[in-house]
Amino acid sequence: MSHAHLDAFLHAIHGRDANGLLDHVTNEVTLWSPIFPEPFQGKEKLRAVLSVVLGAIDRFEVVEVMHGNAHSAVAFRLDAGGITLDGMDLFEFDSTGLVATLKVMWRPLPAIVAMQNRIAPLVGAPLMSLVTATAAAA
């Protein structure tokens, strides 16, 4: 399978071009985010969410790209306002090579919560918090 759509998608991410990546996804694309409980479905929702995320990050660095038969995984590091995240994007493709599903995974947990707090106000979502077991028991 050609990885041309993935390469172009990543090029658009590096250029912070949420509109430019739309030619490389299916109309029914599904985005699973690490900071919102429900998936986003469709090109317009993907564009809207990634526009906000891309506007909130300072640096996106691809560490490694791994390919399977109908999927690829992209290990990356991103910085946003003093927050550093390591992540993995799992891309699933349709028969033409377009991105059909994107599952985003981040670590560590405190940085995920900090990033959610940075993005949530921009999309009208409630803020999440990380509570230690000691604080929860008090």
mmCIF file of C-alpha atoms in Angstrom, residues 25-137:
data_model
loop_
_atom_site.group_PDB
_atom_site.id
_atom_site.type_symbol
_atom_site.label_atom_id
_atom_site.label_comp_id
_atom_site.label_asym_id
_atom_site.label_seq_id
_atom_site.Cartn_x
_atom_site.Cartn_y
_atom_site.Cartn_z
ATOM 1 C CA VAL A 25 -8.891 11.449 4.844
ATOM 2 C CA THR A 26 -12.204 9.745 4.106
ATOM 3 C CA ASN A 27 -15.437 11.734 4.352
ATOM 4 C CA GLU A 28 -16.394 9.616 7.379
ATOM 5 C CA VAL A 29 -12.980 9.804 9.099
ATOM 6 C CA THR A 30 -13.064 9.102 12.847
ATOM 7 C CA LEU A 31 -10.707 10.803 15.312
ATOM 8 C CA TRP A 32 -10.260 9.273 18.762
ATOM 9 C CA SER A 33 -8.693 11.893 21.036
ATOM 10 C CA PRO A 34 -6.900 11.306 24.342
ATOM 11 C CA ILE A 35 -8.556 14.375 25.889
ATOM 12 C CA PHE A 36 -12.191 14.071 24.838
ATOM 13 C CA PRO A 37 -14.301 11.016 25.696
ATOM 14 C CA GLU A 38 -16.280 10.774 22.453
ATOM 15 C CA PRO A 39 -14.807 10.399 18.958
ATOM 16 C CA PHE A 40 -15.069 13.111 16.324
ATOM 17 C CA GLN A 41 -16.536 11.927 13.018
ATOM 18 C CA GLY A 42 -16.341 13.488 9.584
ATOM 19 C CA LYS A 43 -13.947 15.801 7.779
ATOM 20 C CA GLU A 44 -15.362 19.039 9.163
ATOM 21 C CA LYS A 45 -15.133 17.930 12.784
ATOM 22 C CA LEU A 46 -11.607 16.654 12.186
ATOM 23 C CA ARG A 47 -10.633 19.985 10.631
ATOM 24 C CA ALA A 48 -12.196 21.956 13.485
ATOM 25 C CA VAL A 49 -10.499 19.929 16.228
ATOM 26 C CA LEU A 50 -7.105 19.786 14.550
ATOM 27 C CA SER A 51 -7.224 23.533 13.808
ATOM 28 C CA VAL A 52 -7.491 24.169 17.543
ATOM 29 C CA VAL A 53 -4.848 21.599 18.481
ATOM 30 C CA LEU A 54 -2.401 22.768 15.814
ATOM 31 C CA GLY A 55 -2.900 26.355 16.948
ATOM 32 C CA ALA A 56 -2.117 25.375 20.541
ATOM 33 C CA ILE A 57 1.165 23.537 19.950
ATOM 34 C CA ASP A 58 4.605 25.069 19.591
ATOM 35 C CA ARG A 59 6.463 22.089 18.129
ATOM 36 C CA PHE A 60 5.564 18.719 16.591
ATOM 37 C CA GLU A 61 8.399 16.280 15.916
ATOM 38 C CA VAL A 62 7.963 12.877 14.293
ATOM 39 C CA VAL A 63 10.232 10.374 16.039
ATOM 40 C CA GLU A 64 9.426 7.259 14.003
ATOM 41 C CA VAL A 65 6.911 5.980 11.446
ATOM 42 C CA MET A 66 5.976 2.284 11.411
ATOM 43 C CA HIS A 67 3.869 0.620 8.709
ATOM 44 C CA GLY A 68 1.625 -2.446 8.668
ATOM 45 C CA ASN A 69 -0.716 -3.787 5.984
ATOM 46 C CA ALA A 70 -3.629 -1.365 6.421
ATOM 47 C CA HIS A 71 -2.322 0.838 9.198
ATOM 48 C CA SER A 72 0.633 2.942 10.284
ATOM 49 C CA ALA A 73 1.821 4.234 13.631
ATOM 50 C CA VAL A 74 3.607 7.534 14.092
ATOM 51 C CA ALA A 75 5.591 8.133 17.275
ATOM 52 C CA PHE A 76 5.982 11.835 18.001
ATOM 53 C CA ARG A 77 6.843 14.467 20.577
ATOM 54 C CA LEU A 78 5.073 17.773 20.924
ATOM 55 C CA ASP A 79 5.546 20.909 22.994
ATOM 56 C CA ALA A 80 2.802 23.359 23.870
ATOM 57 C CA GLY A 81 3.171 26.227 26.313
ATOM 58 C CA GLY A 82 5.743 24.441 28.458
ATOM 59 C CA ILE A 83 3.971 21.066 28.232
ATOM 60 C CA THR A 84 5.887 18.195 26.607
ATOM 61 C CA LEU A 85 4.024 15.092 25.454
ATOM 62 C CA ASP A 86 5.168 11.855 23.885
ATOM 63 C CA GLY A 87 2.549 10.353 21.644
ATOM 64 C CA MET A 88 1.568 7.725 19.158
ATOM 65 C CA ASP A 89 -0.923 8.201 16.342
ATOM 66 C CA LEU A 90 -2.439 5.018 14.957
ATOM 67 C CA PHE A 91 -3.691 5.532 11.403
ATOM 68 C CA GLU A 92 -6.074 3.049 9.763
ATOM 69 C CA PHE A 93 -6.578 3.370 6.003
ATOM 70 C CA ASP A 94 -9.327 2.519 3.552
ATOM 71 C CA SER A 95 -8.643 0.518 0.376
ATOM 72 C CA THR A 96 -7.500 3.656 -1.490
ATOM 73 C CA GLY A 97 -4.975 4.662 1.192
ATOM 74 C CA LEU A 98 -7.041 7.489 2.689
ATOM 75 C CA VAL A 99 -7.001 7.872 6.474
ATOM 76 C CA ALA A 100 -10.220 6.311 7.799
ATOM 77 C CA THR A 101 -9.433 6.293 11.529
ATOM 78 C CA LEU A 102 -6.949 8.218 13.640
ATOM 79 C CA LYS A 103 -6.392 7.169 17.250
ATOM 80 C CA VAL A 104 -4.211 9.554 19.240
ATOM 81 C CA MET A 105 -2.433 8.385 22.395
ATOM 82 C CA TRP A 106 -0.334 10.595 24.698
ATOM 83 C CA ARG A 107 1.773 10.293 27.828
ATOM 84 C CA PRO A 108 2.518 11.155 30.657
ATOM 85 C CA LEU A 109 -0.825 11.602 32.391
ATOM 86 C CA PRO A 110 -0.087 14.977 34.085
ATOM 87 C CA ALA A 111 0.899 16.430 30.696
ATOM 88 C CA ILE A 112 -2.283 15.042 29.103
ATOM 89 C CA VAL A 113 -4.396 16.818 31.721
ATOM 90 C CA ALA A 114 -2.394 20.039 31.264
ATOM 91 C CA MET A 115 -2.884 19.855 27.487
ATOM 92 C CA GLN A 116 -6.605 19.180 27.921
ATOM 93 C CA ASN A 117 -6.796 22.283 30.122
ATOM 94 C CA ARG A 118 -5.045 24.291 27.398
ATOM 95 C CA ILE A 119 -7.392 23.110 24.609
ATOM 96 C CA ALA A 120 -10.753 22.604 26.363
ATOM 97 C CA PRO A 121 -11.598 26.320 26.736
ATOM 98 C CA LEU A 122 -10.938 26.820 23.021
ATOM 99 C CA VAL A 123 -13.606 24.256 22.085
ATOM 100 C CA GLY A 124 -16.064 24.872 24.914
ATOM 101 C CA ALA A 125 -15.304 21.628 26.760
ATOM 102 C CA PRO A 126 -15.108 21.309 30.549
ATOM 103 C CA LEU A 127 -11.695 21.238 32.194
ATOM 104 C CA MET A 128 -10.458 17.955 33.630
ATOM 105 C CA SER A 129 -8.242 17.604 36.675
ATOM 106 C CA LEU A 130 -5.815 15.023 37.960
ATOM 107 C CA VAL A 131 -6.450 14.093 41.580
ATOM 108 C CA THR A 132 -3.976 12.040 43.593
ATOM 109 C CA ALA A 133 -5.248 9.136 45.680
ATOM 110 C CA THR A 134 -4.262 11.003 48.853
ATOM 111 C CA ALA A 135 -6.260 14.079 47.849
ATOM 112 C CA ALA A 136 -9.233 11.965 46.791
ATOM 113 C CA ALA A 137 -9.293 10.201 50.169
#
